[in-house]
Coordinates of C-alpha atoms and ligand atoms in Angstrom, one line a residue:
M1 CA 0.0 0.0 0.0
K2 CA 1.2 3.6 -0.6
V3 CA 1.4 5.3 2.8
S4 CA 2.1 9.0 3.7
V5 CA 2.9 9.9 7.3
I6 CA 2.5 13.6 8.4
G7 CA 4.9 14.5 11.2
T8 CA 8.3 12.8 11.4
G9 CA 8.7 12.7 15.1
Y10 CA 8.9 9.8 17.6
V11 CA 5.5 8.3 16.4
G12 CA 5.7 9.2 12.7
L13 CA 9.3 7.8 12.2
V14 CA 8.4 4.6 14.0
T15 CA 5.1 4.2 12.1
G16 CA 6.7 5.0 8.8
S17 CA 9.8 2.8 9.1
T18 CA 7.9 -0.2 10.5
L19 CA 5.2 0.0 7.8
A20 CA 8.0 0.3 5.1
D21 CA 9.6 -2.8 6.7
L22 CA 6.3 -4.7 6.0
G23 CA 6.7 -3.9 2.3
N24 CA 4.5 -0.8 2.0
Q25 CA 5.8 2.3 0.0
V26 CA 6.1 4.9 2.7
V27 CA 6.8 8.6 2.5
C28 CA 7.5 10.5 5.8
L29 CA 6.5 14.2 5.7
D30 CA 7.5 17.1 7.9
I31 CA 7.8 20.8 7.7
L32 CA 11.2 20.7 9.2
E33 CA 13.8 20.4 6.4
E34 CA 16.6 19.2 8.8
K35 CA 14.6 16.2 10.0
I36 CA 13.9 15.1 6.5
S37 CA 17.5 15.5 5.2
M38 CA 18.7 13.5 8.2
L39 CA 16.1 10.8 7.5
N40 CA 17.1 10.7 3.7
S41 CA 20.8 10.4 4.7
G42 CA 20.0 7.3 6.7
K43 CA 20.2 8.8 10.1
S44 CA 17.4 9.0 12.6
P45 CA 16.6 12.5 13.8
I46 CA 15.8 11.0 17.3
Y47 CA 17.5 8.5 19.4
E48 CA 15.6 5.3 19.5
P49 CA 17.2 1.8 19.6
G50 CA 17.0 0.0 16.2
L51 CA 15.5 3.0 14.3
D52 CA 18.7 3.9 12.4
E53 CA 19.0 0.3 11.0
L54 CA 15.3 0.2 10.0
I55 CA 15.6 3.6 8.3
K56 CA 18.7 2.5 6.4
K57 CA 17.0 -0.7 5.4
G58 CA 13.9 1.2 4.2
L59 CA 16.0 3.6 2.1
K60 CA 18.0 0.8 0.6
N61 CA 15.1 -1.3 -0.6
K62 CA 13.3 2.0 -1.7
N63 CA 10.3 1.5 0.6
L64 CA 11.0 4.5 2.7
I65 CA 11.8 8.1 1.8
G66 CA 11.3 11.5 3.6
S67 CA 10.0 14.7 2.0
T68 CA 8.9 18.2 2.7
E69 CA 6.8 18.3 -0.5
I70 CA 3.7 17.4 1.6
E71 CA 0.7 18.0 -0.6
Q72 CA 2.0 16.2 -3.7
N73 CA 3.1 13.2 -1.7
I74 CA -0.2 12.9 0.1
R75 CA -2.0 12.8 -3.3
N76 CA 0.2 10.0 -4.5
T77 CA -0.7 7.7 -1.6
D78 CA -3.7 5.7 -0.6
I79 CA -3.6 6.4 3.1
T80 CA -2.3 9.3 5.2
F81 CA -1.5 9.0 8.9
I82 CA -1.5 12.2 11.0
C83 CA 1.3 11.9 13.6
V84 CA 1.9 15.5 14.5
G85 CA 2.3 16.8 18.1
T86 CA -0.7 17.5 20.4
P87 CA 0.9 19.5 23.2
S88 CA -0.9 21.1 26.2
D89 CA -1.6 24.8 26.2
K90 CA -0.9 26.8 29.4
N91 CA -4.2 25.7 30.9
G92 CA -3.6 22.0 30.3
N93 CA -6.1 21.9 27.3
I94 CA -5.0 20.0 24.2
D95 CA -3.5 22.3 21.6
L96 CA -5.0 21.2 18.3
S97 CA -3.1 23.8 16.1
Y98 CA -0.9 21.2 14.5
I99 CA -3.8 18.8 13.9
K100 CA -5.8 21.6 12.3
S101 CA -2.9 22.6 10.0
A102 CA -2.2 19.0 9.0
S103 CA -5.8 18.3 8.1
S104 CA -6.0 21.6 6.1
T105 CA -2.9 20.5 4.2
I106 CA -4.5 17.1 3.5
G107 CA -7.7 18.8 2.4
R108 CA -5.8 21.0 -0.1
A109 CA -3.8 18.0 -1.3
L110 CA -7.0 16.1 -2.1
R111 CA -8.5 18.8 -4.2
D112 CA -6.7 17.4 -7.2
K113 CA -7.3 13.8 -6.5
S114 CA -10.2 11.7 -7.8
E115 CA -9.6 8.2 -6.3
K116 CA -10.6 7.4 -2.7
H117 CA -8.3 8.3 0.1
T118 CA -8.1 7.4 3.8
V119 CA -7.0 9.7 6.6
I120 CA -6.1 8.1 10.0
V121 CA -5.3 10.1 13.1
K122 CA -2.6 8.5 15.1
S123 CA -1.8 11.5 17.2
T124 CA -3.4 11.4 20.7
V125 CA -6.5 13.6 20.5
I126 CA -9.5 14.3 22.7
P127 CA -12.7 12.4 21.9
L128 CA -14.6 13.8 18.9
T129 CA -11.6 15.5 17.4
T130 CA -11.4 13.1 14.4
E131 CA -15.1 13.4 13.6
E132 CA -15.6 17.1 14.5
V133 CA -12.3 18.8 13.7
V134 CA -10.3 16.6 11.3
M135 CA -13.0 15.3 9.0
P136 CA -14.9 18.6 8.4
N137 CA -11.7 20.4 7.8
I138 CA -10.6 18.0 5.2
L139 CA -14.0 18.0 3.5
K140 CA -14.1 21.8 3.5
K141 CA -10.6 22.3 2.1
S142 CA -10.9 19.5 -0.5
G143 CA -14.4 20.2 -1.6
W144 CA -14.8 16.3 -1.6
K145 CA -18.0 14.3 -1.1
R146 CA -18.1 12.4 2.2
E147 CA -18.3 8.9 0.4
N148 CA -14.8 9.2 -1.2
L149 CA -13.0 9.8 2.1
G150 CA -12.0 7.2 4.6
I151 CA -11.7 8.6 8.2
G152 CA -10.3 6.7 11.2
M153 CA -8.5 7.0 14.5
N154 CA -5.8 4.5 15.3
P155 CA -4.1 5.3 18.6
E156 CA -0.4 4.6 19.1
F157 CA 0.8 2.7 22.1
L158 CA 4.5 2.5 21.6
R159 CA 6.9 3.2 24.4
E160 CA 9.9 5.3 23.7
G161 CA 13.1 3.2 24.2
S162 CA 11.4 0.1 22.9
A163 CA 9.3 1.7 20.2
I164 CA 10.4 -0.5 17.3
H165 CA 9.8 -3.7 19.2
D166 CA 6.4 -2.4 20.4
A167 CA 5.4 -1.3 16.9
Q168 CA 6.5 -4.6 15.3
N169 CA 5.0 -6.8 18.1
P170 CA 1.7 -5.0 19.2
D171 CA -0.3 -6.7 21.8
R172 CA -3.4 -4.9 20.4
I173 CA -4.4 -2.6 17.6
V174 CA -7.3 -0.3 18.0
I175 CA -9.1 0.4 14.7
G176 CA -11.4 3.4 15.1
F177 CA -13.3 3.9 11.9
A178 CA -16.1 6.3 10.7
D179 CA -16.8 4.5 7.5
D180 CA -16.1 1.3 5.6
V181 CA -13.3 2.8 3.5
A182 CA -11.2 3.5 6.5
R183 CA -12.1 0.1 8.1
K184 CA -11.1 -1.9 5.0
T185 CA -7.9 0.1 4.5
L186 CA -6.7 -0.3 8.1
K187 CA -7.6 -4.0 8.2
E188 CA -5.6 -4.7 5.1
L189 CA -2.6 -2.6 6.3
Y190 CA -2.5 -4.3 9.6
D191 CA -3.2 -7.8 8.3
P192 CA 0.3 -9.0 8.9
Y193 CA 0.0 -8.4 12.6
K194 CA -1.8 -11.3 14.3
C195 CA -2.7 -9.6 17.6
T196 CA -6.1 -8.7 18.9
K197 CA -7.7 -5.9 16.7
L198 CA -10.4 -4.0 18.4
E199 CA -12.8 -2.3 16.0
C200 CA -14.7 0.7 17.3
S201 CA -15.8 4.3 16.6
P202 CA -13.1 7.0 16.3
R203 CA -14.3 8.7 19.5
T204 CA -14.0 5.3 21.4
A205 CA -10.5 4.8 20.0
E206 CA -9.6 8.4 21.2
L207 CA -10.8 7.7 24.7
I208 CA -9.2 4.3 24.9
K209 CA -5.8 6.0 24.4
Y210 CA -6.5 8.7 27.0
A211 CA -8.0 6.2 29.5
S212 CA -5.0 3.8 29.1
N213 CA -2.4 6.5 29.6
S214 CA -4.3 8.1 32.5
F215 CA -4.7 4.7 34.2
L216 CA -1.0 4.0 34.0
A217 CA -0.1 7.5 35.2
T218 CA -2.6 7.1 38.1
K219 CA -1.0 3.7 39.0
I220 CA 2.3 5.4 39.2
S221 CA 1.0 8.2 41.4
F222 CA -0.8 5.7 43.6
V223 CA 2.3 3.6 44.0
N224 CA 4.3 6.8 44.8
E225 CA 1.9 7.8 47.5
I226 CA 2.1 4.4 49.1
A227 CA 5.9 4.5 48.8
N228 CA 5.9 7.9 50.6
M229 CA 4.0 6.3 53.5
S230 CA 6.5 3.4 53.5
N231 CA 9.3 6.0 53.9
I232 CA 7.7 7.2 57.1
W233 CA 6.9 3.8 58.6
G234 CA 10.3 2.3 57.9
I235 CA 9.0 -0.2 55.3
D236 CA 10.7 -1.1 52.1
F237 CA 8.2 -0.4 49.3
Q238 CA 9.9 -2.8 46.9
E239 CA 8.7 -5.6 49.1
V240 CA 5.3 -4.1 49.3
A241 CA 5.2 -3.9 45.5
E242 CA 6.4 -7.5 45.2
G243 CA 3.5 -8.5 47.4
M244 CA 1.0 -6.4 45.5
G245 CA 2.2 -7.7 42.1
L246 CA 1.4 -11.3 43.1
D247 CA -2.2 -10.5 42.7
S248 CA -3.0 -11.0 39.0
R249 CA -5.8 -8.3 39.2
I250 CA -3.1 -5.7 40.1
S251 CA -0.2 -7.2 38.0
A252 CA 3.4 -6.6 38.8
E253 CA 3.9 -4.0 36.1
F254 CA 4.1 -0.3 36.9
L255 CA 4.7 -0.8 40.6
R256 CA 8.0 1.1 40.8
A257 CA 8.1 4.1 43.1
G258 CA 10.2 7.1 42.3
A259 CA 10.5 10.7 41.2
G260 CA 7.3 10.6 39.2
F261 CA 6.3 10.3 35.5
G262 CA 7.5 12.5 32.8
G263 CA 7.8 12.3 29.0
S264 CA 5.8 13.6 26.1
C265 CA 2.6 11.6 26.9
F266 CA 1.6 11.0 30.5
P267 CA 1.7 14.5 31.9
K268 CA 0.1 16.2 28.9
D269 CA -2.5 13.4 28.3
V270 CA -3.7 13.4 31.9
K271 CA -3.9 17.2 31.9
A272 CA -5.8 17.2 28.6
L273 CA -8.3 14.6 29.6
A274 CA -8.9 16.3 32.9
A275 CA -9.4 19.7 31.1
A276 CA -11.6 18.2 28.4
A277 CA -13.8 16.5 31.0
K278 CA -14.0 19.8 33.1
N279 CA -15.0 21.7 29.9
S280 CA -17.8 19.1 29.6
K281 CA -18.8 19.7 33.2
V282 CA -17.3 16.5 34.6
E283 CA -14.7 17.2 37.2
S284 CA -12.1 14.4 37.5
L285 CA -10.9 14.2 41.1
I286 CA -8.7 11.2 40.4
L287 CA -6.8 12.8 37.5
K288 CA -6.3 16.0 39.5
A289 CA -4.8 13.9 42.4
T290 CA -2.6 11.9 39.9
L291 CA -1.0 15.2 38.7
E292 CA -0.7 16.6 42.2
V293 CA 1.2 13.6 43.6
N294 CA 3.4 13.7 40.5
D295 CA 4.3 17.3 41.2
I296 CA 5.3 16.4 44.8
Q297 CA 7.7 13.5 43.9
P298 CA 10.6 15.6 42.4
K299 CA 10.3 18.0 45.4
I300 CA 10.8 15.1 47.7
I301 CA 14.1 14.3 45.9
V302 CA 15.3 17.9 46.5
K303 CA 14.2 17.7 50.2
M304 CA 16.1 14.5 50.7
A305 CA 19.3 16.2 49.4
E306 CA 18.7 19.3 51.6
E307 CA 18.1 17.3 54.7
R308 CA 21.4 15.4 54.2
L309 CA 23.5 18.4 53.1
G310 CA 22.1 20.9 55.6
V311 CA 22.4 23.7 53.1
I312 CA 22.2 23.4 49.4
K313 CA 23.9 26.7 48.6
G314 CA 27.4 26.3 47.3
K315 CA 27.3 22.5 47.2
K316 CA 28.3 20.6 44.1
I317 CA 25.4 18.3 43.1
A318 CA 25.8 15.9 40.2
V319 CA 22.5 14.9 38.6
L320 CA 22.7 11.7 36.6
G321 CA 19.9 11.3 34.1
L322 CA 18.1 13.9 32.1
A323 CA 15.9 11.9 29.8
F324 CA 12.5 11.0 31.2
K325 CA 13.3 7.3 30.9
P326 CA 16.3 5.2 29.8
E327 CA 17.0 4.4 26.1
T328 CA 15.6 7.7 24.8
D329 CA 16.8 11.3 24.2
D330 CA 13.4 12.7 25.0
V331 CA 13.5 15.2 28.0
R332 CA 10.0 16.5 27.6
E333 CA 8.4 17.0 31.1
S334 CA 11.4 15.1 32.5
R335 CA 11.4 15.2 36.4
S336 CA 15.1 16.2 36.2
E337 CA 14.0 19.6 34.9
I338 CA 12.2 20.3 38.1
V339 CA 14.9 18.8 40.4
I340 CA 17.6 20.8 38.6
S341 CA 15.7 24.1 38.6
E342 CA 15.0 23.8 42.3
L343 CA 18.6 22.9 43.1
I344 CA 19.9 25.9 41.1
E345 CA 17.4 28.2 42.7
K346 CA 18.6 27.1 46.1
G347 CA 22.2 28.0 45.0
A348 CA 23.6 24.6 44.2
N349 CA 26.5 24.1 41.6
V350 CA 24.7 21.5 39.5
V351 CA 26.6 19.4 37.0
A352 CA 24.6 17.0 34.9
H353 CA 25.1 14.0 32.7
D354 CA 22.9 11.8 30.4
P355 CA 24.0 9.3 27.7
E356 CA 21.5 10.7 25.1
G357 CA 19.5 13.5 26.5
M358 CA 22.0 16.3 27.0
P359 CA 21.5 18.2 23.6
N360 CA 17.8 18.3 24.1
F361 CA 18.0 19.2 27.8
K362 CA 20.4 22.1 26.9
K363 CA 17.4 23.7 25.2
L364 CA 15.5 23.7 28.5
I365 CA 18.1 24.6 31.1
D366 CA 21.6 25.8 30.3
V367 CA 23.2 23.7 33.1
K368 CA 26.8 22.5 33.1
M369 CA 27.1 19.1 31.6
T370 CA 30.0 16.6 31.3
P371 CA 30.6 13.9 28.7
T372 CA 30.9 11.1 31.4
P373 CA 29.2 10.4 34.7
E374 CA 32.7 10.2 36.2
L375 CA 33.4 13.8 35.3
A376 CA 30.1 15.0 36.6
T377 CA 30.6 13.3 40.0
E378 CA 34.2 14.4 40.6
K379 CA 34.4 16.3 43.9
A380 CA 30.5 16.3 44.2
D381 CA 29.0 16.7 47.7
C382 CA 25.9 14.8 46.5
V383 CA 24.9 12.6 43.6
V384 CA 21.2 12.4 42.5
I385 CA 20.2 9.7 40.0
M386 CA 17.2 10.6 38.0
T387 CA 17.1 8.1 35.1
E388 CA 17.8 4.4 35.5
W389 CA 20.2 4.1 32.6
D390 CA 22.4 0.9 32.7
I391 CA 25.5 3.1 32.8
Y392 CA 24.3 4.3 36.3
K393 CA 23.1 0.9 37.5
N394 CA 26.6 -0.4 36.8
L395 CA 28.5 2.5 38.5
D396 CA 31.4 1.3 40.5
L397 CA 30.3 2.5 44.0
E398 CA 33.7 2.4 45.7
S399 CA 35.4 4.6 43.0
L400 CA 32.3 6.9 43.0
L401 CA 32.7 7.5 46.7
K402 CA 36.4 8.0 46.4
R403 CA 35.9 10.6 43.6
M404 CA 33.2 12.5 45.6
N405 CA 33.7 15.2 48.3
G406 CA 30.8 14.0 50.3
N407 CA 28.8 10.7 50.5
V408 CA 25.2 11.7 49.9
L409 CA 23.6 9.6 47.2
I410 CA 19.9 10.2 46.4
D411 CA 18.4 7.6 44.1
G412 CA 15.3 8.9 42.4
R413 CA 14.6 5.7 40.6
R414 CA 15.8 2.9 43.0
T415 CA 18.5 2.2 40.4
L416 CA 21.1 0.9 42.9
N417 CA 21.1 -1.8 45.5
A418 CA 20.5 0.0 48.8
K419 CA 22.4 -2.5 51.0
E420 CA 25.5 -2.3 48.7
A421 CA 25.4 1.5 48.7
D422 CA 25.1 1.5 52.5
K423 CA 28.0 -1.0 52.9
V424 CA 30.3 1.1 50.7
G425 CA 29.7 4.0 53.0
F426 CA 27.1 6.2 51.2
D427 CA 24.4 8.1 53.0
Y428 CA 21.9 6.5 50.5
K429 CA 18.3 7.6 50.3
T430 CA 15.6 6.6 47.9
I431 CA 11.8 6.9 47.6
G432 CA 9.9 4.1 49.4
L433 CA 12.7 2.9 51.7
G434 CA 12.3 4.1 55.3
Ligands
NAD501 P1 7.0 15.0 17.9 O1 6.9 16.4 18.4 O2 8.2 14.2 18.1 O3 6.8 15.0 16.3 C1 5.8 15.8 15.6 C2 6.3 16.2 14.3 O4 5.3 16.8 13.5 C3 7.4 17.2 14.3 O5 8.6 16.8 13.6 C4 6.8 18.4 13.6 O6 7.7 19.2 12.8 C5 5.8 17.8 12.7 N1 4.7 18.7 12.2 C6 3.9 19.5 13.0 N2 3.0 20.1 12.2 C7 3.2 19.6 11.0 C8 2.5 19.8 9.8 N3 1.4 20.6 9.6 N4 2.9 19.1 8.6 C9 4.0 18.3 8.7 N5 4.6 18.0 9.9 C10 4.2 18.7 11.0 O7 5.7 14.3 18.4 P2 5.5 12.7 18.8 O8 6.2 12.4 20.1 O9 5.9 11.8 17.7 O10 4.0 12.6 19.1 C11 3.1 12.7 18.1 C12 1.7 12.4 18.6 O11 1.7 11.0 19.0 C13 1.2 13.1 19.8 O12 -0.2 13.4 19.8 C14 1.6 12.2 20.9 O13 0.8 12.4 22.1 C15 1.3 10.9 20.3 N6 2.0 9.8 20.9 C16 3.3 9.9 21.2 C17 4.1 8.8 21.8 C18 5.5 9.0 22.1 O14 6.0 8.1 22.9 N7 6.2 10.0 21.7 C19 3.4 7.6 22.0 C20 2.0 7.5 21.6 C21 1.4 8.6 21.1

């Protein structure tokens, strides 16, 4: 099938390159020239394990190409995926400006096309967006009759860091369709995947995505709240989580306590769902609490450092981990941003390190960074681990302590073995361990 993908970011690149790998003819489209030229030179514009290889393979067998000639390439394909960003505005509402501009572009492109065309929204959008914003906009700009157009919503469930694996081995595909054109096209495109395929309306598909992300975010905040109680009562939350996870109704997944959730999805999606519900006169108390707990967690990390150091002012603090999770360069809504801002505000001399996230983080805060964790921790009074990269899990604790000025080690992700850290002589503190 001939596929066009609008938006060559995390979702668009992974969608495009995996569909190309299935033998489809895919063109990835973006307004940003530099992303497209990187893609066409065989290099991924983002860090995602396995993506470079898949892009090179797609370019070599001519199933994948990037372009900024958006309208012409949409016209030459059978199906267009919308994968543009849907950030939050300052009140937490979803900002649909990229969605509106992408659907206008599709509408203009279709003006000169006579064959049927399917448009699928893959971006995360608030219920009714596909039917009440995207579809009318395309029809208006194209002048098309409704029956020629396929309209659907197919939410993306990939996790950054394992996105290629997730896209190639989905455990479910949600096919939201407004008509038979979209249903048939999506069923044919996803035929090679033998997982459960749930067929529903676009608005149901839209809510499935928000409900799933909000549930997972709520699970994290719930766990963090219980872990904060464990801290007070001298209980190791890891043991509590192990016990909880033995109940198959709870599941052992997503029971890790820590500095809270970040990334480009959970924070903005919880905010957008809560705001959309409020606009429709349904106040979500649970989502509000989920966000509130998540705001508290990074502050607890700073407080732990402050309690141990006495004063933060003038102390050298090494923050290890800037990406919101390991195996990605994505620093959007990273908890490190909050921790580092607070530490700087309190007068700390912060030095940071991350294996992949430093260039992106530099655009958020101009903090001092070093090419290795060893350099960052040299003569540090305190080390704070904020992302559980393997490079930090495998730190040699004895040489770390020797390099440092002090012995305070705050582990925001329970990356290290607490007993080992204690034995080496660290003043080790983590969330959920009394
Ligand atoms: P991103 O910011 O990485 O990429 C979006 C891309 O769209 C950018 O390259 C931008 O230049 C491009 N773009 C914007 N407007 C355009 C237009 N009119 N024409 C062409 N290109 C345009 O975003 P992302 O992380 O890939 O997320 C995309 C959507 O997928 C969001 O709705 C997000 O919530 C959702 N999602 C993201 C993830 C994830 O892990 N990143 C997972 C599931 C769902």
